[in-house]
Short mmCIF file of C-alpha atoms in Angstrom, two decimals:
data_model
loop_
_atom_site.label_atom_id
_atom_site.label_comp_id
_atom_site.label_asym_id
_atom_site.label_seq_id
_atom_site.Cartn_x
_atom_site.Cartn_y
_atom_site.Cartn_z
CA MET L 186 -40.85 45.04 109.96
CA ARG L 187 -38.00 42.58 110.06
CA LEU L 188 -39.90 40.27 107.74
CA ILE L 189 -40.49 43.07 105.27
CA ILE L 190 -36.82 43.99 105.19
CA ASN L 191 -35.95 40.34 104.74
CA LYS L 192 -38.35 40.00 101.82
CA LEU L 193 -37.09 43.23 100.30
CA ALA L 194 -33.50 42.03 100.55
CA ILE L 195 -34.35 38.73 98.89
CA PHE L 196 -36.27 40.52 96.17
CA LEU L 197 -33.51 43.03 95.45
CA SER L 198 -30.72 40.49 95.40
CA SER L 199 -32.68 38.14 93.14
CA LEU L 200 -33.49 41.03 90.83
CA MET L 201 -29.84 42.01 90.54
CA ALA L 202 -28.82 38.39 89.96
CA ILE L 203 -31.38 38.14 87.17
CA LEU L 204 -30.20 41.43 85.73
CA GLY L 205 -26.61 40.18 85.64
CA LEU L 206 -27.62 36.91 84.05
CA PHE L 207 -29.82 38.76 81.59
CA PHE L 208 -26.87 40.66 80.13
CA LEU L 209 -24.78 37.54 79.97
CA GLY L 210 -27.61 35.78 78.16
CA TRP L 211 -28.05 38.75 75.85
CA ILE L 212 -24.36 38.68 74.89
CA LEU L 213 -24.49 34.96 74.20
CA VAL L 214 -27.69 35.14 72.20
CA THR L 215 -26.39 38.04 70.10
CA LEU L 216 -23.14 36.17 69.49
CA VAL L 217 -24.96 33.03 68.40
CA ILE L 218 -27.39 34.90 66.14
CA LYS L 219 -24.79 37.09 64.46
CA GLY L 220 -21.95 34.60 64.55
CA SER L 221 -23.59 31.40 63.43
CA GLY L 222 -24.38 32.88 59.99
CA ALA L 223 -20.75 32.73 58.89
CA LEU L 224 -19.92 29.69 60.98
CA ASN L 225 -19.12 26.71 58.79
CA LEU L 226 -16.40 24.18 58.19
CA TYR L 227 -14.82 26.38 55.54
CA ILE L 228 -13.62 29.03 57.97
CA PHE L 229 -11.85 26.42 60.10
CA THR L 230 -9.84 25.16 57.13
CA HIS L 231 -8.83 28.44 55.53
CA ASN L 232 -6.73 31.40 56.57
CA LEU L 233 -8.01 34.91 56.87
CA VAL L 234 -6.62 35.81 53.46
CA ASN L 235 -9.20 33.37 52.07
CA ASN L 236 -11.92 34.46 54.48
CA GLY L 237 -11.23 31.79 57.10
CA ILE L 238 -9.99 31.90 60.68
CA LEU L 239 -7.62 28.92 60.75
CA ASN L 240 -4.49 31.03 61.05
CA LEU L 241 -6.15 33.13 63.76
CA ILE L 242 -6.98 30.15 65.97
CA TRP L 243 -3.49 28.81 65.43
CA GLY L 244 -1.91 32.15 66.25
CA GLN L 245 -3.95 32.76 69.36
CA PHE L 246 -3.18 29.32 70.75
CA VAL L 247 0.54 29.54 69.96
CA LEU L 248 0.80 32.93 71.66
CA ALA L 249 -1.20 31.95 74.74
CA GLY L 250 0.30 28.44 74.81
CA LEU L 251 3.89 29.67 74.76
CA ALA L 252 3.09 32.30 77.38
CA ALA L 253 1.64 29.54 79.56
CA PHE L 254 4.54 27.21 78.80
CA ILE L 255 6.98 29.77 80.16
CA GLY L 256 4.71 31.40 82.71
CA ILE L 257 3.37 28.33 84.49
CA PRO L 258 6.68 26.92 85.77
CA VAL L 259 7.93 30.37 86.72
CA GLY L 260 4.66 31.21 88.44
CA ILE L 261 4.39 27.93 90.32
CA LEU L 262 7.96 28.18 91.57
CA ALA L 263 7.37 31.77 92.66
CA GLY L 264 4.18 30.72 94.43
CA ILE L 265 6.06 27.93 96.21
CA TYR L 266 8.68 30.42 97.29
CA LEU L 267 6.07 32.81 98.68
CA GLN L 268 4.16 30.18 100.64
CA GLU L 269 6.84 27.72 101.69
CA TYR L 270 10.12 29.54 101.93
CA GLY L 271 9.60 33.26 102.31
CA ASN L 272 6.33 33.16 104.15
CA ASN L 273 7.03 35.67 106.86
CA SER L 274 9.75 37.80 105.37
CA ARG L 275 9.14 41.32 104.21
CA TYR L 276 10.55 40.45 100.85
CA ALA L 277 7.84 37.81 100.35
CA TYR L 278 5.10 40.23 101.38
CA PHE L 279 6.50 42.76 98.94
CA ILE L 280 6.48 40.28 96.05
CA ARG L 281 2.99 39.10 96.97
CA ASP L 282 1.65 42.66 96.97
CA LEU L 283 3.45 43.44 93.74
CA SER L 284 1.95 40.38 92.12
CA ASP L 285 -1.53 41.40 93.26
CA VAL L 286 -1.04 44.85 91.82
CA MET L 287 0.17 43.38 88.54
CA MET L 288 -2.90 41.21 88.35
CA SER L 289 -5.09 44.27 88.26
CA ALA L 290 -2.81 46.26 85.93
CA PRO L 291 -4.77 47.45 82.86
CA SER L 292 -3.90 45.13 80.01
CA ILE L 293 -3.33 48.00 77.60
CA VAL L 294 -0.55 49.20 79.90
CA VAL L 295 1.09 45.81 79.66
CA GLY L 296 0.79 46.03 75.87
CA THR L 297 2.36 49.46 75.84
CA PHE L 298 5.19 48.33 78.07
CA ILE L 299 6.05 45.38 75.83
CA TYR L 300 5.74 47.65 72.81
CA ALA L 301 8.38 49.91 74.30
CA ILE L 302 10.84 47.20 75.32
CA ILE L 303 10.44 44.63 72.52
CA VAL L 304 8.54 45.97 69.52
CA MET L 305 10.46 49.25 69.28
CA PRO L 306 13.92 47.63 69.18
CA PHE L 307 12.65 45.02 66.69
CA GLY L 308 11.15 47.70 64.54
CA HIS L 309 7.92 45.81 63.87
CA THR L 310 5.26 43.80 65.67
CA ASN L 311 6.21 40.17 66.24
CA GLY L 312 5.10 36.95 67.87
CA TRP L 313 7.63 37.05 70.70
CA ALA L 314 6.33 40.41 71.82
CA GLY L 315 2.82 38.95 71.94
CA VAL L 316 4.06 35.99 73.95
CA ALA L 317 5.86 38.33 76.33
CA ALA L 318 2.76 40.48 76.83
CA LEU L 319 0.57 37.47 77.58
CA PHE L 320 3.28 36.09 79.86
CA VAL L 321 3.20 39.30 81.88
CA MET L 322 -0.59 39.00 82.10
CA LEU L 323 -0.51 35.33 83.09
CA LEU L 324 2.33 35.28 85.59
CA PRO L 325 0.66 37.09 88.51
CA ILE L 326 -2.45 34.93 88.14
CA VAL L 327 -0.39 31.74 88.38
CA VAL L 328 1.66 33.10 91.28
CA SER L 329 -1.38 34.09 93.26
CA THR L 330 -3.30 30.87 92.51
CA THR L 331 -0.37 28.71 93.58
CA ASP L 332 0.18 30.84 96.67
CA ASP L 333 -3.50 30.61 97.66
CA MET L 334 -3.84 26.91 96.99
CA LEU L 335 -0.70 26.06 98.95
CA SER L 336 -1.92 28.15 101.86
CA LEU L 337 -5.01 25.92 102.02
CA VAL L 338 -2.90 22.84 102.70
CA PRO L 339 -3.08 22.31 106.48
CA VAL L 340 0.15 22.87 108.41
CA GLU L 341 -0.41 19.53 110.13
CA LEU L 342 0.28 17.81 106.83
CA ARG L 343 3.63 19.57 106.52
CA GLU L 344 4.48 18.73 110.12
CA ALA L 345 3.47 15.11 109.64
CA GLY L 346 5.75 14.93 106.61
CA ALA L 347 8.66 16.39 108.53
CA ALA L 348 7.88 14.07 111.46
CA ILE L 349 8.52 10.93 109.44
CA GLY L 350 11.83 12.21 108.20
CA ALA L 351 11.03 14.05 104.99
CA SER L 352 13.22 17.03 104.21
CA LYS L 353 11.60 20.33 103.39
CA TYR L 354 11.76 19.90 99.66
CA HIS L 355 10.43 16.35 99.90
CA VAL L 356 7.48 17.62 101.92
CA ILE L 357 6.77 20.31 99.33
CA LEU L 358 7.27 18.09 96.30
CA HIS L 359 5.59 14.88 97.47
CA ILE L 360 2.98 16.06 99.93
CA VAL L 361 2.04 19.74 99.74
CA LEU L 362 2.00 20.03 95.95
CA LYS L 363 0.05 16.78 95.65
CA ALA L 364 -2.50 17.94 98.17
CA ALA L 365 -2.92 21.24 96.30
CA LYS L 366 -2.76 19.67 92.83
CA VAL L 367 -6.42 19.96 91.90
CA GLY L 368 -6.65 23.59 92.99
CA ILE L 369 -3.51 24.55 91.15
CA MET L 370 -4.58 22.72 87.98
CA THR L 371 -7.88 24.54 88.01
CA GLY L 372 -6.13 27.84 88.51
CA LEU L 373 -3.85 27.13 85.57
CA ILE L 374 -6.74 26.32 83.26
CA LEU L 375 -8.56 29.47 84.31
CA ALA L 376 -5.40 31.53 83.89
CA PHE L 377 -4.98 30.17 80.39
CA ALA L 378 -8.63 30.85 79.61
CA ARG L 379 -8.13 34.37 80.81
CA VAL L 380 -5.14 35.19 78.58
CA VAL L 381 -6.37 33.35 75.53
CA GLY L 382 -9.12 35.93 75.19
CA GLU L 383 -6.95 39.01 75.69
CA THR L 384 -6.92 41.71 73.03
CA ALA L 385 -5.24 44.79 74.38
CA PRO L 386 -1.85 43.26 75.20
CA LEU L 387 -1.64 41.90 71.64
CA LEU L 388 -2.94 44.94 69.78
CA TYR L 389 0.47 46.39 69.04
CA THR L 390 2.77 43.64 70.22
CA SER L 391 1.99 40.62 68.04
CA GLY L 392 -0.25 42.63 65.78
CA SER L 393 -2.14 40.31 63.48
CA THR L 394 -1.87 39.11 59.94
CA ILE L 395 -4.15 37.55 57.39
CA TYR L 396 -1.58 34.89 56.51
CA MET L 397 -0.49 31.72 58.22
CA GLU L 398 2.72 32.40 60.13
CA THR L 399 5.07 30.06 61.99
CA ASP L 400 7.99 32.39 62.64
CA LEU L 401 7.55 34.25 65.90
CA ASN L 402 9.99 36.92 64.69
CA HIS L 403 7.32 38.16 62.32
CA THR L 404 3.98 39.78 62.89
CA PHE L 405 1.85 36.95 64.18
CA PRO L 406 -1.82 36.12 63.56
CA SER L 407 -4.03 36.85 66.55
CA MET L 408 -7.71 36.08 66.75
CA THR L 409 -8.66 38.82 69.15
CA VAL L 410 -6.81 41.54 67.29
CA SER L 411 -8.28 40.37 63.98
CA ILE L 412 -11.78 40.40 65.43
CA TYR L 413 -11.17 43.99 66.36
CA ASN L 414 -9.84 44.80 62.88
CA LEU L 415 -12.54 42.92 60.99
CA ALA L 416 -15.36 44.44 62.98
CA THR L 417 -14.42 47.89 61.73
CA MET L 418 -14.29 46.88 58.06
CA PRO L 419 -16.88 48.23 55.64
CA ASP L 420 -17.30 44.82 53.98
CA GLU L 421 -20.30 43.08 55.54
CA LYS L 422 -18.88 39.62 54.82
CA LEU L 423 -15.82 40.44 56.95
CA VAL L 424 -17.93 41.81 59.79
CA GLU L 425 -19.88 38.58 59.76
CA LEU L 426 -16.61 36.67 59.89
CA ALA L 427 -15.62 38.75 62.93
CA TRP L 428 -18.83 37.68 64.66
CA ALA L 429 -18.14 34.06 63.85
CA ALA L 430 -14.61 34.37 65.20
CA ALA L 431 -15.95 36.03 68.34
CA LEU L 432 -18.38 33.16 68.79
CA VAL L 433 -15.63 30.57 68.35
CA LEU L 434 -13.41 32.36 70.85
CA THR L 435 -16.22 32.60 73.38
CA ILE L 436 -16.93 28.90 73.03
CA ILE L 437 -13.24 28.09 73.52
CA VAL L 438 -13.01 30.24 76.65
CA MET L 439 -16.24 28.82 78.03
CA MET L 440 -15.09 25.27 77.42
CA LEU L 441 -11.83 25.99 79.24
CA ASN L 442 -13.77 27.39 82.18
CA LEU L 443 -16.05 24.38 82.24
CA LEU L 444 -13.01 22.12 82.07
CA GLY L 445 -11.63 23.93 85.10
CA ARG L 446 -14.82 23.32 87.05
CA TYR L 447 -15.02 19.74 85.87
CA VAL L 448 -11.53 19.03 87.19
CA VAL L 449 -12.53 20.35 90.62
CA ARG L 450 -15.75 18.42 90.81
CA ASN L 451 -14.26 15.11 89.77
CA LYS L 452 -11.23 15.19 92.02
CA ARG L 453 -12.84 16.32 95.26
CA MET D 253 14.95 0.90 135.10
CA ASN D 254 16.25 2.35 131.88
CA ASN D 255 15.41 5.76 130.59
CA LYS D 256 15.04 6.66 126.94
CA LEU D 257 14.92 10.42 127.23
CA GLU D 258 16.46 12.59 129.89
CA ILE D 259 15.19 16.17 130.07
CA LYS D 260 17.38 18.49 132.11
CA ASP D 261 16.71 22.12 133.04
CA PHE D 262 14.85 22.49 129.81
CA SER D 263 13.31 25.84 128.88
CA PHE D 264 11.66 26.78 125.62
CA THR D 265 10.70 30.15 124.19
CA TYR D 266 8.71 30.58 120.98
CA ARG D 267 10.06 32.94 118.36
CA GLY D 268 9.26 36.51 119.29
CA ALA D 269 7.62 35.58 122.61
CA LYS D 270 8.52 37.70 125.64
CA SER D 271 8.47 34.91 128.18
CA ALA D 272 9.36 31.25 128.09
CA SER D 273 6.61 28.73 127.38
CA LEU D 274 8.43 26.03 129.33
CA CYS D 275 10.56 26.67 132.41
CA ASN D 276 13.15 24.38 133.90
CA ILE D 277 11.62 21.05 133.05
CA ASN D 278 13.36 18.04 134.55
CA MET D 279 12.02 14.61 133.81
CA SER D 280 13.00 11.18 132.53
CA ILE D 281 11.04 9.16 130.05
CA PRO D 282 11.41 5.46 130.90
CA THR D 283 12.06 2.92 128.17
CA ASN D 284 9.17 0.73 126.97
CA LYS D 285 6.63 2.49 129.15
CA VAL D 286 3.75 4.81 128.40
CA THR D 287 4.29 8.26 129.85
CA ALA D 288 1.30 10.59 129.80
CA ILE D 289 1.53 14.37 130.02
CA ILE D 290 -1.62 16.04 131.31
CA GLY D 291 -2.57 19.58 132.20
CA PRO D 292 -4.95 22.35 131.24
CA SER D 293 -4.88 23.98 127.79
CA GLY D 294 -1.89 26.20 127.30
CA CYS D 295 0.18 24.56 130.03
CA GLY D 296 2.91 23.65 127.56
CA LYS D 297 2.39 19.92 127.30
CA SER D 298 2.27 19.90 123.50
CA THR D 299 5.20 22.31 123.38
CA LEU D 300 7.22 19.89 125.49
CA LEU D 301 6.21 16.94 123.33
CA ARG D 302 7.05 18.80 120.14
CA SER D 303 10.52 19.55 121.54
CA MET D 304 11.30 15.86 121.80
CA ASN D 305 11.58 15.45 118.03
CA ARG D 306 12.39 19.11 117.40
CA ILE D 307 9.36 19.45 115.13
CA HIS D 308 9.26 23.07 116.33
CA ASP D 309 12.23 23.63 114.12
CA ILE D 310 10.32 23.61 110.88
CA TYR D 311 9.62 27.18 111.99
CA ASN D 312 12.71 29.25 112.70
CA GLY D 313 13.72 31.30 115.66
CA ASN D 314 12.62 29.31 118.71
CA ILE D 315 14.96 29.33 121.69
CA TYR D 316 15.95 26.16 123.56
CA GLU D 317 17.86 26.06 126.84
CA GLY D 318 19.03 23.07 128.82
CA GLU D 319 19.36 19.53 127.51
CA ILE D 320 17.23 16.77 126.12
CA LEU D 321 19.29 13.60 125.97
CA LEU D 322 18.24 10.76 123.71
CA LEU D 323 19.76 7.68 125.28
CA ASP D 324 20.81 4.55 123.48
CA GLU D 325 23.13 2.87 125.98
CA PRO D 326 25.95 3.48 126.12
CA GLN D 327 25.51 6.38 123.74
CA GLN D 328 23.70 9.59 124.43
CA GLN D 329 22.94 12.56 122.26
CA ASN D 330 21.74 16.01 123.25
CA ILE D 331 19.09 16.56 120.61
CA LEU D 332 18.96 20.29 121.30
CA LEU D 333 22.34 20.63 119.63
CA ILE D 334 21.09 19.38 116.27
CA LYS D 335 21.47 21.96 113.52
CA LYS D 336 21.70 20.20 110.16
CA GLU D 337 18.66 19.01 108.23
CA ASN D 338 20.15 15.53 107.82
CA ASP D 339 20.49 15.16 111.57
CA PHE D 340 16.90 16.35 112.06
CA ILE D 341 15.79 13.66 109.64
CA LYS D 342 17.75 11.02 111.56
CA LEU D 343 16.28 12.25 114.85
CA ARG D 344 12.72 12.09 113.54
CA GLN D 345 13.29 8.60 112.25
CA ARG D 346 14.23 7.63 115.81
CA VAL D 347 11.53 9.70 117.49
CA GLY D 348 8.26 9.40 115.56
CA MET D 349 5.16 11.50 116.07
CA VAL D 350 1.40 11.10 115.68
CA PHE D 351 -0.74 14.22 115.57
CA GLN D 352 -4.11 15.25 116.88
CA LYS D 353 -5.87 15.34 113.55
CA PRO D 354 -5.31 12.38 111.25
CA THR D 355 -2.96 13.56 108.50
CA PRO D 356 -3.04 11.03 105.67
CA PHE D 357 -0.78 12.11 102.82
CA PRO D 358 -2.46 12.63 99.44
CA MET D 359 -1.44 9.23 98.13
CA SER D 360 -2.51 5.59 98.35
CA ILE D 361 -2.76 3.67 101.61
CA PHE D 362 0.29 1.65 100.65
CA ASP D 363 2.33 4.70 99.73
CA ASN D 364 1.41 6.46 102.96
CA VAL D 365 3.24 3.78 104.88
CA ALA D 366 5.91 3.21 102.26
CA TYR D 367 6.77 6.91 101.95
CA GLY D 368 8.84 7.16 105.12
CA LEU D 369 10.47 3.81 104.38
CA ARG D 370 11.51 4.90 100.91
CA LEU D 371 12.96 8.13 102.32
CA SER D 372 14.93 6.19 104.87
CA GLY D 373 16.44 4.02 102.17
CA THR D 374 14.30 0.91 101.75
CA LYS D 375 14.34 0.48 97.98
CA ASN D 376 13.81 -3.26 97.52
CA LYS D 377 10.18 -3.75 96.45
CA ARG D 378 9.63 -7.07 98.21
CA LEU D 379 11.14 -5.82 101.46
CA LEU D 380 9.12 -2.62 101.21
CA LYS D 381 5.89 -4.55 100.81
CA GLU D 382 6.80 -6.80 103.74
CA LYS D 383 7.45 -3.85 106.00
CA VAL D 384 4.25 -2.07 104.97
CA VAL D 385 2.14 -5.16 105.61
CA LYS D 386 3.85 -5.70 108.97
CA ALA D 387 3.19 -2.10 110.02
CA LEU D 388 -0.47 -2.29 108.97
CA LYS D 389 -0.84 -5.50 110.96
CA ASP D 390 0.82 -3.89 113.99
CA VAL D 391 -1.88 -1.23 114.09
CA ALA D 392 -4.69 -3.73 113.39
CA LEU D 393 -5.58 -2.07 110.11
CA TRP D 394 -4.49 -4.81 107.72
CA GLU D 395 -7.77 -6.72 107.65
CA GLU D 396 -9.70 -3.55 106.82
CA VAL D 397 -7.47 -2.30 104.02
CA LYS D 398 -5.85 -5.35 102.43
CA GLU D 399 -8.36 -5.29 99.57
CA ARG D 400 -7.76 -1.63 98.76
CA LEU D 401 -4.12 -0.92 99.45
CA TYR D 402 -3.83 1.24 96.37
CA ASP D 403 -6.87 3.43 97.01
CA ASP D 404 -6.50 7.01 98.15
CA ALA D 405 -5.88 7.07 101.90
CA ARG D 406 -8.20 10.04 102.31
CA GLY D 407 -11.12 7.73 101.66
CA LEU D 408 -10.62 5.97 105.02
CA SER D 409 -12.64 6.84 108.12
CA GLY D 410 -11.14 9.13 110.75
CA GLY D 411 -10.19 6.28 113.06
CA GLN D 412 -8.69 4.28 110.21
CA GLN D 413 -6.75 7.33 109.04
CA GLN D 414 -5.31 7.78 112.50
CA ARG D 415 -4.25 4.14 112.67
CA LEU D 416 -2.69 4.56 109.22
CA CYS D 417 -0.72 7.53 110.56
CA ILE D 418 0.48 5.37 113.42
CA ALA D 419 1.42 2.59 110.98
CA ARG D 420 3.41 5.13 109.03
CA VAL D 421 5.44 5.89 112.15
CA VAL D 422 5.70 2.28 113.35
CA ALA D 423 7.00 1.19 109.94
CA LEU D 424 10.15 3.21 110.52
CA LYS D 425 10.84 1.29 113.74
CA PRO D 426 11.55 4.37 115.83
CA GLU D 427 12.70 4.12 119.43
CA VAL D 428 10.17 6.60 120.75
CA ILE D 429 6.66 7.44 119.53
CA LEU D 430 5.13 10.75 120.54
CA PHE D 431 1.35 11.05 120.52
CA ASP D 432 -0.15 14.54 120.55
CA GLU D 433 -3.77 14.06 121.66
CA PRO D 434 -4.19 11.26 119.14
CA THR D 435 -7.82 10.48 119.92
CA SER D 436 -9.34 13.90 120.55
CA ALA D 437 -10.79 13.99 117.02
CA LEU D 438 -12.12 10.43 117.14
CA ASP D 439 -15.27 8.65 118.28
CA PRO D 440 -15.23 6.40 121.41
CA LEU D 441 -14.81 3.14 119.47
CA SER D 442 -11.86 4.39 117.43
CA THR D 443 -10.43 5.82 120.64
CA LEU D 444 -10.65 2.43 122.31
CA ALA D 445 -8.93 0.78 119.34
CA ILE D 446 -6.08 3.25 119.51
CA GLU D 447 -5.70 2.96 123.28
CA GLU D 448 -5.45 -0.82 123.01
CA MET D 449 -2.89 -0.42 120.28
CA ILE D 450 -0.78 1.94 122.37
CA ILE D 451 -0.68 -0.60 125.20
CA GLU D 452 0.39 -3.22 122.65
CA LEU D 453 3.04 -0.93 121.17
CA LYS D 454 4.83 -0.25 124.44
CA LYS D 455 6.37 -3.72 124.28
CA ASN D 456 8.62 -2.46 121.54
CA TYR D 457 8.53 1.30 121.81
CA THR D 458 8.85 4.05 124.36
CA ILE D 459 5.67 6.07 124.27
CA VAL D 460 4.90 9.62 125.32
CA ILE D 461 1.32 10.79 125.02
CA VAL D 462 -0.19 14.21 125.56
CA THR D 463 -3.85 14.00 126.43
CA HIS D 464 -6.71 16.17 127.58
CA ASN D 465 -8.54 13.13 128.75
CA MET D 466 -7.57 12.15 132.30
CA GLN D 467 -9.38 8.82 132.13
CA GLN D 468 -7.31 8.03 129.09
CA ALA D 469 -4.11 8.85 130.95
CA SER D 470 -5.14 6.64 133.86
CA ARG D 471 -6.17 3.80 131.53
CA ILE D 472 -3.08 3.52 129.41
CA SER D 473 -0.10 5.19 131.06
CA ASP D 474 2.50 3.86 133.46
CA TYR D 475 3.79 7.29 134.39
CA THR D 476 2.02 10.61 134.41
CA ALA D 477 3.36 14.14 134.37
CA PHE D 478 1.16 17.04 135.38
CA MET D 479 2.06 20.41 133.92
CA TYR D 480 0.73 23.83 134.70
CA LEU D 481 1.71 27.22 133.27
CA GLY D 482 4.85 25.92 131.60
CA LYS D 483 6.14 24.11 134.65
CA LEU D 484 6.27 20.45 135.51
CA ILE D 485 4.31 20.27 138.76
CA GLU D 486 4.41 16.58 139.48
CA PHE D 487 5.75 13.48 137.80
CA ASP D 488 5.22 10.03 139.20
CA VAL D 489 3.83 6.55 138.67
CA THR D 490 0.31 6.97 137.29
CA GLU D 491 -1.44 5.44 140.32
CA ASN D 492 0.26 7.86 142.67
CA ILE D 493 -0.74 10.85 140.58
CA PHE D 494 -4.36 9.80 140.40
CA ILE D 495 -4.85 8.26 143.83
CA ASN D 496 -2.37 10.00 146.01
CA PRO D 497 -1.06 13.21 144.44
CA LYS D 498 1.50 15.06 146.51
CA ASN D 499 0.91 18.50 145.11
CA LYS D 500 -2.23 20.48 145.85
CA LYS D 501 -2.50 21.72 142.26
CA THR D 502 -2.32 18.22 140.88
CA GLU D 503 -5.06 17.12 143.23
CA ASP D 504 -7.24 20.07 142.27
CA TYR D 505 -6.79 19.32 138.60
CA ILE D 506 -7.37 15.57 138.94
CA THR D 507 -10.52 16.13 140.95
CA GLY D 508 -11.77 18.65 138.43
CA ARG D 509 -11.63 21.72 140.61
CA PHE D 510 -9.88 23.71 137.90
CA GLY D 511 -8.57 23.33 134.39
#
């Protein structure tokens, strides 16, 4: 009887694993089939106004990059505070819980929030609003990654640092952060990969435009939002372009994820 | 005979604990000798050791009573009165500590030893190198690592890592070195190497070692303290403790009847 249950469990779990992988494979295959048709060098060198996606890639990376540029230092410092300075206080627990809740906040809610506090006063969608929305998405991920990775550093290492006459901030800066470096780096790459593919927070914050744009005070090109827009167009050429853009975005996100794993494997 | 540390009516209570972990400890740590602290798990021997460099204080809220005097004739300092981070740093440079598990820092072998030196103000590159090499020689690690000084220290074996940790402490030329079960995570050969080193080190340093291993205490220590349930039961020359203990509890523990 025990053997039968064991076999059944193995069978069911393998089946479910295959099922999960099957859908992932299906998505990828569909993307490649539908997306590769319009995929050529031309779309990487022209803006959407000329049926290319250059401005979209640019826009997406500027938005996500700036969000990361601001969010990563803030998040790492907050994570250090939680783990090293406020570890047992109620205040720290409160922030940690809040950050966890924010991580699971629906992204459309974040978009709406930024719409209310930035887009409305501006009067139109703009790049800064997009950056702000992605920043709000990214921050809790960075906080929680840093917090987790620092908690994995053994206390003995901190004590050993203090025992040879390092002050608290020396221990954190020279020893704890170094020991957690690989984990934190990986977390940062994955956090970036996560926000670079976001649509909902950008939908009515940055908006999207068919032109190249460098001024963040204006409506800013966004790949994800444009994919959404293009996919609903009646023109078949544009739908095909949306598929190509989706494929490019998927490849970018997958490469970032692989990079994250690669960093872990090589440094440990 | 000179004493390096003088512990008087010392009691210690962990943050939030209802009762004291150490009660009324009175003992003297003699200069340039090895003093072993033995006793069953939970008897407070590590707690006592960790009071001697106030490493407890990286966590707030512990309560100290009594005095621990760090003597440097004719000066003396009650280390329990230290409050400022700078003074803690000075104390820990005088009273070094080696932990149970090897704790190499995530940096090169050279930097592991140089780190404490840099913090304590050795900036001159040539001098720094000299001191690092000297410390590595003192712990008999130099021959094994001289070809790879700039490799990550975490690539060393457990025994080598522990000797590196001792080199790190020795490099600072402290007056006292505290060992908290330094060999309990090591194999017999590495243990032997470290025991020999400790005997060598006592020429220049005062050594206090907490150990679970009674044979180890009898092999390397000059004085032995037996602790039980937060109290110091007996403290004497090592031979007396092991051959002719005065207290019944000590005898029972030594002969393996409890603990």
